Amino acid sequence: MRDAAPPALVVMGVSGSGKSHVGAALAAALGAHFLDADDLHPEPNLRKMAAGVPLDDRDRMPWLDAVAAWIAAWQAGGEAGVVACSALRRSYRDRLRAGAPDLGFVHLAVPRDELARRMRQRRHFMPPSLLDSQLAALEPPAADEDACTLDGTRPMDENIARVRAWLSTRAVVNG
């Protein structure tokens, strides 16, 4: 009998979807490490976004590689980890998955009006003016990706229960 691998998950979505909030709660519920990928953005990325300029792939790739390194380190140590990371495009998720093939994604889907409301109410380097560029870039996970989509407006305990149920059905196992 093979044991299930400790989960390595990315809580993904656009700015204001609740990635950090849900990711931290999910990590606590699973007894996993938590990383907010925003903490790994280099200063030039933060300045660019704060100025209302969307990042391009040249900005994102080194950042995604840093996030992937954290995930790979957790997996190499046999430890569970949850990362809050936008991972808006499939190519970004594929890049994260390259070093962690068992990586799963939890996509937080939230209506635009609610996203805008949340973004106006918080203090964050990402201004509300960039919401539409994020929504335009978003490629929701496809059916062939290892992903669970949640309604980011639902109660936390309900969403945690949905992720736990999804995790119990995954075919991810250790060697």
JSON list of C-alpha atoms in Angstrom, two decimals:
[
{"chain": "A", "resi": 1, "resn": "MET", "atom": "CA", "xyz": [0.00, 0.00, 0.00]},
{"chain": "A", "resi": 2, "resn": "ARG", "atom": "CA", "xyz": [1.31, 3.43, -0.90]},
{"chain": "A", "resi": 3, "resn": "ASP", "atom": "CA", "xyz": [0.82, 6.49, 1.29]},
{"chain": "A", "resi": 4, "resn": "ALA", "atom": "CA", "xyz": [-0.68, 9.67, -0.07]},
{"chain": "A", "resi": 5, "resn": "ALA", "atom": "CA", "xyz": [1.90, 12.36, -0.63]},
{"chain": "A", "resi": 6, "resn": "PRO", "atom": "CA", "xyz": [1.70, 15.43, 1.60]},
{"chain": "A", "resi": 7, "resn": "PRO", "atom": "CA", "xyz": [-0.28, 18.02, -0.30]},
{"chain": "A", "resi": 8, "resn": "ALA", "atom": "CA", "xyz": [1.51, 20.76, -2.19]},
{"chain": "A", "resi": 9, "resn": "LEU", "atom": "CA", "xyz": [-1.10, 23.29, -3.20]},
{"chain": "A", "resi": 10, "resn": "VAL", "atom": "CA", "xyz": [-1.28, 26.69, -4.82]},
{"chain": "A", "resi": 11, "resn": "VAL", "atom": "CA", "xyz": [-4.29, 28.83, -3.94]},
{"chain": "A", "resi": 12, "resn": "MET", "atom": "CA", "xyz": [-4.67, 30.88, -7.11]},
{"chain": "A", "resi": 13, "resn": "GLY", "atom": "CA", "xyz": [-6.78, 33.70, -8.48]},
{"chain": "A", "resi": 14, "resn": "VAL", "atom": "CA", "xyz": [-6.77, 37.37, -9.29]},
{"chain": "A", "resi": 15, "resn": "SER", "atom": "CA", "xyz": [-5.95, 40.10, -6.81]},
{"chain": "A", "resi": 16, "resn": "GLY", "atom": "CA", "xyz": [-8.65, 40.43, -4.17]},
{"chain": "A", "resi": 17, "resn": "SER", "atom": "CA", "xyz": [-9.90, 36.85, -4.52]},
{"chain": "A", "resi": 18, "resn": "GLY", "atom": "CA", "xyz": [-8.75, 35.90, -1.01]},
{"chain": "A", "resi": 19, "resn": "LYS", "atom": "CA", "xyz": [-5.67, 33.83, -1.85]},
{"chain": "A", "resi": 20, "resn": "SER", "atom": "CA", "xyz": [-3.71, 34.84, 1.25]},
{"chain": "A", "resi": 21, "resn": "HIS", "atom": "CA", "xyz": [-6.67, 34.51, 3.61]},
{"chain": "A", "resi": 22, "resn": "VAL", "atom": "CA", "xyz": [-7.82, 31.14, 2.25]},
{"chain": "A", "resi": 23, "resn": "GLY", "atom": "CA", "xyz": [-4.26, 29.87, 1.80]},
{"chain": "A", "resi": 24, "resn": "ALA", "atom": "CA", "xyz": [-3.28, 30.61, 5.40]},
{"chain": "A", "resi": 25, "resn": "ALA", "atom": "CA", "xyz": [-6.48, 29.01, 6.73]},
{"chain": "A", "resi": 26, "resn": "LEU", "atom": "CA", "xyz": [-6.02, 25.97, 4.50]},
{"chain": "A", "resi": 27, "resn": "ALA", "atom": "CA", "xyz": [-2.39, 25.55, 5.58]},
{"chain": "A", "resi": 28, "resn": "ALA", "atom": "CA", "xyz": [-3.44, 25.73, 9.24]},
{"chain": "A", "resi": 29, "resn": "ALA", "atom": "CA", "xyz": [-6.21, 23.17, 8.66]},
{"chain": "A", "resi": 30, "resn": "LEU", "atom": "CA", "xyz": [-3.78, 20.80, 6.91]},
{"chain": "A", "resi": 31, "resn": "GLY", "atom": "CA", "xyz": [-0.84, 21.34, 9.27]},
{"chain": "A", "resi": 32, "resn": "ALA", "atom": "CA", "xyz": [1.15, 22.62, 6.28]},
{"chain": "A", "resi": 33, "resn": "HIS", "atom": "CA", "xyz": [3.68, 25.35, 5.65]},
{"chain": "A", "resi": 34, "resn": "PHE", "atom": "CA", "xyz": [2.28, 28.57, 4.19]},
{"chain": "A", "resi": 35, "resn": "LEU", "atom": "CA", "xyz": [3.92, 31.02, 1.81]},
{"chain": "A", "resi": 36, "resn": "ASP", "atom": "CA", "xyz": [2.40, 34.17, 0.38]},
{"chain": "A", "resi": 37, "resn": "ALA", "atom": "CA", "xyz": [4.14, 34.43, -2.98]},
{"chain": "A", "resi": 38, "resn": "ASP", "atom": "CA", "xyz": [3.73, 38.22, -2.83]},
{"chain": "A", "resi": 39, "resn": "ASP", "atom": "CA", "xyz": [6.54, 38.11, -0.25]},
{"chain": "A", "resi": 40, "resn": "LEU", "atom": "CA", "xyz": [8.92, 36.86, -2.96]},
{"chain": "A", "resi": 41, "resn": "HIS", "atom": "CA", "xyz": [8.30, 39.65, -5.46]},
{"chain": "A", "resi": 42, "resn": "PRO", "atom": "CA", "xyz": [11.48, 41.64, -6.05]},
{"chain": "A", "resi": 43, "resn": "GLU", "atom": "CA", "xyz": [11.29, 45.35, -5.28]},
{"chain": "A", "resi": 44, "resn": "PRO", "atom": "CA", "xyz": [11.11, 46.40, -8.97]},
{"chain": "A", "resi": 45, "resn": "ASN", "atom": "CA", "xyz": [7.96, 44.27, -9.41]},
{"chain": "A", "resi": 46, "resn": "LEU", "atom": "CA", "xyz": [6.36, 45.85, -6.35]},
{"chain": "A", "resi": 47, "resn": "ARG", "atom": "CA", "xyz": [7.16, 49.37, -7.57]},
{"chain": "A", "resi": 48, "resn": "LYS", "atom": "CA", "xyz": [5.81, 48.58, -11.03]},
{"chain": "A", "resi": 49, "resn": "MET", "atom": "CA", "xyz": [2.50, 47.25, -9.71]},
{"chain": "A", "resi": 50, "resn": "ALA", "atom": "CA", "xyz": [2.15, 50.06, -7.16]},
{"chain": "A", "resi": 51, "resn": "ALA", "atom": "CA", "xyz": [2.51, 52.49, -10.08]},
{"chain": "A", "resi": 52, "resn": "GLY", "atom": "CA", "xyz": [-0.42, 50.77, -11.81]},
{"chain": "A", "resi": 53, "resn": "VAL", "atom": "CA", "xyz": [1.70, 49.01, -14.43]},
{"chain": "A", "resi": 54, "resn": "PRO", "atom": "CA", "xyz": [0.90, 45.31, -14.99]},
{"chain": "A", "resi": 55, "resn": "LEU", "atom": "CA", "xyz": [3.78, 42.86, -14.82]},
{"chain": "A", "resi": 56, "resn": "ASP", "atom": "CA", "xyz": [4.90, 41.16, -18.02]},
{"chain": "A", "resi": 57, "resn": "ASP", "atom": "CA", "xyz": [6.38, 37.69, -18.35]},
{"chain": "A", "resi": 58, "resn": "ARG", "atom": "CA", "xyz": [9.94, 39.01, -17.99]},
{"chain": "A", "resi": 59, "resn": "ASP", "atom": "CA", "xyz": [8.92, 40.30, -14.56]},
{"chain": "A", "resi": 60, "resn": "ARG", "atom": "CA", "xyz": [7.01, 37.19, -13.57]},
{"chain": "A", "resi": 61, "resn": "MET", "atom": "CA", "xyz": [9.35, 34.35, -14.59]},
{"chain": "A", "resi": 62, "resn": "PRO", "atom": "CA", "xyz": [12.10, 34.90, -11.98]},
{"chain": "A", "resi": 63, "resn": "TRP", "atom": "CA", "xyz": [9.38, 35.36, -9.35]},
{"chain": "A", "resi": 64, "resn": "LEU", "atom": "CA", "xyz": [7.62, 32.13, -10.40]},
{"chain": "A", "resi": 65, "resn": "ASP", "atom": "CA", "xyz": [10.96, 30.32, -10.29]},
{"chain": "A", "resi": 66, "resn": "ALA", "atom": "CA", "xyz": [11.47, 31.52, -6.70]},
{"chain": "A", "resi": 67, "resn": "VAL", "atom": "CA", "xyz": [7.99, 30.28, -5.77]},
{"chain": "A", "resi": 68, "resn": "ALA", "atom": "CA", "xyz": [8.69, 26.94, -7.47]},
{"chain": "A", "resi": 69, "resn": "ALA", "atom": "CA", "xyz": [11.91, 26.58, -5.47]},
{"chain": "A", "resi": 70, "resn": "TRP", "atom": "CA", "xyz": [9.97, 26.90, -2.20]},
{"chain": "A", "resi": 71, "resn": "ILE", "atom": "CA", "xyz": [7.47, 24.27, -3.33]},
{"chain": "A", "resi": 72, "resn": "ALA", "atom": "CA", "xyz": [10.22, 21.89, -4.47]},
{"chain": "A", "resi": 73, "resn": "ALA", "atom": "CA", "xyz": [12.02, 22.27, -1.13]},
{"chain": "A", "resi": 74, "resn": "TRP", "atom": "CA", "xyz": [8.87, 21.34, 0.80]},
{"chain": "A", "resi": 75, "resn": "GLN", "atom": "CA", "xyz": [8.26, 18.33, -1.42]},
{"chain": "A", "resi": 76, "resn": "ALA", "atom": "CA", "xyz": [11.88, 17.21, -1.18]},
{"chain": "A", "resi": 77, "resn": "GLY", "atom": "CA", "xyz": [11.52, 17.26, 2.60]},
{"chain": "A", "resi": 78, "resn": "GLY", "atom": "CA", "xyz": [8.26, 15.31, 2.47]},
{"chain": "A", "resi": 79, "resn": "GLU", "atom": "CA", "xyz": [6.36, 18.24, 3.94]},
{"chain": "A", "resi": 80, "resn": "ALA", "atom": "CA", "xyz": [2.99, 19.72, 3.03]},
{"chain": "A", "resi": 81, "resn": "GLY", "atom": "CA", "xyz": [2.84, 23.30, 1.80]},
{"chain": "A", "resi": 82, "resn": "VAL", "atom": "CA", "xyz": [0.29, 25.82, 0.62]},
{"chain": "A", "resi": 83, "resn": "VAL", "atom": "CA", "xyz": [1.21, 28.85, -1.48]},
{"chain": "A", "resi": 84, "resn": "ALA", "atom": "CA", "xyz": [-0.96, 31.86, -2.22]},
{"chain": "A", "resi": 85, "resn": "CYS", "atom": "CA", "xyz": [0.03, 32.80, -5.78]},
{"chain": "A", "resi": 86, "resn": "SER", "atom": "CA", "xyz": [-1.93, 34.36, -8.63]},
{"chain": "A", "resi": 87, "resn": "ALA", "atom": "CA", "xyz": [-0.82, 31.70, -11.19]},
{"chain": "A", "resi": 88, "resn": "LEU", "atom": "CA", "xyz": [-3.22, 33.33, -13.65]},
{"chain": "A", "resi": 89, "resn": "ARG", "atom": "CA", "xyz": [-2.11, 31.57, -16.83]},
{"chain": "A", "resi": 90, "resn": "ARG", "atom": "CA", "xyz": [-1.71, 27.90, -17.53]},
{"chain": "A", "resi": 91, "resn": "SER", "atom": "CA", "xyz": [1.90, 28.51, -18.62]},
{"chain": "A", "resi": 92, "resn": "TYR", "atom": "CA", "xyz": [2.62, 29.92, -15.14]},
{"chain": "A", "resi": 93, "resn": "ARG", "atom": "CA", "xyz": [1.01, 26.91, -13.48]},
{"chain": "A", "resi": 94, "resn": "ASP", "atom": "CA", "xyz": [3.00, 24.60, -15.76]},
{"chain": "A", "resi": 95, "resn": "ARG", "atom": "CA", "xyz": [6.18, 26.40, -14.72]},
{"chain": "A", "resi": 96, "resn": "LEU", "atom": "CA", "xyz": [5.33, 25.87, -11.05]},
{"chain": "A", "resi": 97, "resn": "ARG", "atom": "CA", "xyz": [4.44, 22.23, -11.76]},
{"chain": "A", "resi": 98, "resn": "ALA", "atom": "CA", "xyz": [7.73, 21.55, -13.57]},
{"chain": "A", "resi": 99, "resn": "GLY", "atom": "CA", "xyz": [9.60, 20.95, -10.31]},
{"chain": "A", "resi": 100, "resn": "ALA", "atom": "CA", "xyz": [6.60, 19.57, -8.44]},
{"chain": "A", "resi": 101, "resn": "PRO", "atom": "CA", "xyz": [4.52, 17.34, -10.73]},
{"chain": "A", "resi": 102, "resn": "ASP", "atom": "CA", "xyz": [2.04, 16.50, -7.93]},
{"chain": "A", "resi": 103, "resn": "LEU", "atom": "CA", "xyz": [1.22, 20.17, -7.35]},
{"chain": "A", "resi": 104, "resn": "GLY", "atom": "CA", "xyz": [-2.49, 20.89, -7.08]},
{"chain": "A", "resi": 105, "resn": "PHE", "atom": "CA", "xyz": [-4.30, 24.18, -7.60]},
{"chain": "A", "resi": 106, "resn": "VAL", "atom": "CA", "xyz": [-7.21, 25.70, -5.71]},
{"chain": "A", "resi": 107, "resn": "HIS", "atom": "CA", "xyz": [-8.79, 28.40, -7.87]},
{"chain": "A", "resi": 108, "resn": "LEU", "atom": "CA", "xyz": [-10.78, 31.09, -6.08]},
{"chain": "A", "resi": 109, "resn": "ALA", "atom": "CA", "xyz": [-13.52, 32.40, -8.35]},
{"chain": "A", "resi": 110, "resn": "VAL", "atom": "CA", "xyz": [-15.06, 35.72, -7.24]},
{"chain": "A", "resi": 111, "resn": "PRO", "atom": "CA", "xyz": [-17.36, 38.08, -9.17]},
{"chain": "A", "resi": 112, "resn": "ARG", "atom": "CA", "xyz": [-15.71, 41.23, -10.50]},
{"chain": "A", "resi": 113, "resn": "ASP", "atom": "CA", "xyz": [-17.83, 43.60, -8.38]},
{"chain": "A", "resi": 114, "resn": "GLU", "atom": "CA", "xyz": [-16.83, 41.78, -5.20]},
{"chain": "A", "resi": 115, "resn": "LEU", "atom": "CA", "xyz": [-13.16, 41.78, -6.24]},
{"chain": "A", "resi": 116, "resn": "ALA", "atom": "CA", "xyz": [-13.29, 45.54, -6.82]},
{"chain": "A", "resi": 117, "resn": "ARG", "atom": "CA", "xyz": [-14.96, 46.10, -3.44]},
{"chain": "A", "resi": 118, "resn": "ARG", "atom": "CA", "xyz": [-12.32, 44.02, -1.65]},
{"chain": "A", "resi": 119, "resn": "MET", "atom": "CA", "xyz": [-9.46, 45.77, -3.44]},
{"chain": "A", "resi": 120, "resn": "ARG", "atom": "CA", "xyz": [-10.79, 49.22, -2.50]},
{"chain": "A", "resi": 121, "resn": "GLN", "atom": "CA", "xyz": [-10.99, 48.20, 1.17]},
{"chain": "A", "resi": 122, "resn": "ARG", "atom": "CA", "xyz": [-7.47, 46.89, 1.68]},
{"chain": "A", "resi": 123, "resn": "ARG", "atom": "CA", "xyz": [-3.96, 48.23, 1.81]},
{"chain": "A", "resi": 124, "resn": "HIS", "atom": "CA", "xyz": [-1.92, 46.41, -0.79]},
{"chain": "A", "resi": 125, "resn": "PHE", "atom": "CA", "xyz": [0.67, 47.24, -3.44]},
{"chain": "A", "resi": 126, "resn": "MET", "atom": "CA", "xyz": [-1.74, 46.10, -6.16]},
{"chain": "A", "resi": 127, "resn": "PRO", "atom": "CA", "xyz": [-4.07, 49.00, -6.98]},
{"chain": "A", "resi": 128, "resn": "PRO", "atom": "CA", "xyz": [-7.71, 48.41, -8.01]},
{"chain": "A", "resi": 129, "resn": "SER", "atom": "CA", "xyz": [-6.85, 49.90, -11.42]},
{"chain": "A", "resi": 130, "resn": "LEU", "atom": "CA", "xyz": [-5.05, 46.64, -12.31]},
{"chain": "A", "resi": 131, "resn": "LEU", "atom": "CA", "xyz": [-8.06, 44.40, -11.69]},
{"chain": "A", "resi": 132, "resn": "ASP", "atom": "CA", "xyz": [-9.23, 44.38, -15.30]},
{"chain": "A", "resi": 133, "resn": "SER", "atom": "CA", "xyz": [-5.75, 43.45, -16.57]},
{"chain": "A", "resi": 134, "resn": "GLN", "atom": "CA", "xyz": [-5.71, 40.54, -14.11]},
{"chain": "A", "resi": 135, "resn": "LEU", "atom": "CA", "xyz": [-9.15, 39.36, -15.20]},
{"chain": "A", "resi": 136, "resn": "ALA", "atom": "CA", "xyz": [-8.07, 39.59, -18.85]},
{"chain": "A", "resi": 137, "resn": "ALA", "atom": "CA", "xyz": [-4.97, 37.48, -18.12]},
{"chain": "A", "resi": 138, "resn": "LEU", "atom": "CA", "xyz": [-6.84, 34.84, -16.10]},
{"chain": "A", "resi": 139, "resn": "GLU", "atom": "CA", "xyz": [-7.00, 31.39, -17.69]},
{"chain": "A", "resi": 140, "resn": "PRO", "atom": "CA", "xyz": [-9.09, 29.30, -15.28]},
{"chain": "A", "resi": 141, "resn": "PRO", "atom": "CA", "xyz": [-7.71, 25.79, -14.78]},
{"chain": "A", "resi": 142, "resn": "ALA", "atom": "CA", "xyz": [-8.65, 23.41, -17.58]},
{"chain": "A", "resi": 143, "resn": "ALA", "atom": "CA", "xyz": [-10.29, 20.04, -17.03]},
{"chain": "A", "resi": 144, "resn": "ASP", "atom": "CA", "xyz": [-6.93, 18.26, -17.49]},
{"chain": "A", "resi": 145, "resn": "GLU", "atom": "CA", "xyz": [-5.25, 20.25, -14.70]},
{"chain": "A", "resi": 146, "resn": "ASP", "atom": "CA", "xyz": [-5.18, 19.00, -11.12]},
{"chain": "A", "resi": 147, "resn": "ALA", "atom": "CA", "xyz": [-7.42, 21.74, -9.73]},
{"chain": "A", "resi": 148, "resn": "CYS", "atom": "CA", "xyz": [-10.40, 22.50, -7.55]},
{"chain": "A", "resi": 149, "resn": "THR", "atom": "CA", "xyz": [-12.44, 25.67, -8.13]},
{"chain": "A", "resi": 150, "resn": "LEU", "atom": "CA", "xyz": [-14.05, 27.33, -5.13]},
{"chain": "A", "resi": 151, "resn": "ASP", "atom": "CA", "xyz": [-16.56, 30.14, -4.82]},
{"chain": "A", "resi": 152, "resn": "GLY", "atom": "CA", "xyz": [-14.38, 32.68, -3.02]},
{"chain": "A", "resi": 153, "resn": "THR", "atom": "CA", "xyz": [-17.45, 34.32, -1.49]},
{"chain": "A", "resi": 154, "resn": "ARG", "atom": "CA", "xyz": [-18.50, 31.19, 0.44]},
{"chain": "A", "resi": 155, "resn": "PRO", "atom": "CA", "xyz": [-17.72, 30.72, 4.16]},
{"chain": "A", "resi": 156, "resn": "MET", "atom": "CA", "xyz": [-14.16, 29.63, 4.95]},
{"chain": "A", "resi": 157, "resn": "ASP", "atom": "CA", "xyz": [-15.17, 26.41, 6.71]},
{"chain": "A", "resi": 158, "resn": "GLU", "atom": "CA", "xyz": [-17.23, 25.37, 3.69]},
{"chain": "A", "resi": 159, "resn": "ASN", "atom": "CA", "xyz": [-14.33, 25.99, 1.31]},
{"chain": "A", "resi": 160, "resn": "ILE", "atom": "CA", "xyz": [-11.85, 24.18, 3.57]},
{"chain": "A", "resi": 161, "resn": "ALA", "atom": "CA", "xyz": [-14.22, 21.19, 3.64]},
{"chain": "A", "resi": 162, "resn": "ARG", "atom": "CA", "xyz": [-14.47, 21.24, -0.16]},
{"chain": "A", "resi": 163, "resn": "VAL", "atom": "CA", "xyz": [-10.67, 21.23, -0.51]},
{"chain": "A", "resi": 164, "resn": "ARG", "atom": "CA", "xyz": [-10.35, 18.37, 1.99]},
{"chain": "A", "resi": 165, "resn": "ALA", "atom": "CA", "xyz": [-12.93, 16.37, 0.00]},
{"chain": "A", "resi": 166, "resn": "TRP", "atom": "CA", "xyz": [-11.08, 17.11, -3.25]},
{"chain": "A", "resi": 167, "resn": "LEU", "atom": "CA", "xyz": [-7.75, 16.12, -1.70]},
{"chain": "A", "resi": 168, "resn": "SER", "atom": "CA", "xyz": [-9.21, 12.78, -0.64]},
{"chain": "A", "resi": 169, "resn": "THR", "atom": "CA", "xyz": [-9.99, 11.98, -4.29]},
{"chain": "A", "resi": 170, "resn": "ARG", "atom": "CA", "xyz": [-6.60, 12.90, -5.75]},
{"chain": "A", "resi": 171, "resn": "ALA", "atom": "CA", "xyz": [-4.46, 10.06, -7.11]},
{"chain": "A", "resi": 172, "resn": "VAL", "atom": "CA", "xyz": [-1.19, 11.59, -5.89]},
{"chain": "A", "resi": 173, "resn": "VAL", "atom": "CA", "xyz": [1.05, 9.05, -4.18]},
{"chain": "A", "resi": 174, "resn": "ASN", "atom": "CA", "xyz": [4.64, 8.77, -3.01]},
{"chain": "A", "resi": 175, "resn": "GLY", "atom": "CA", "xyz": [7.05, 6.48, -4.80]}
]
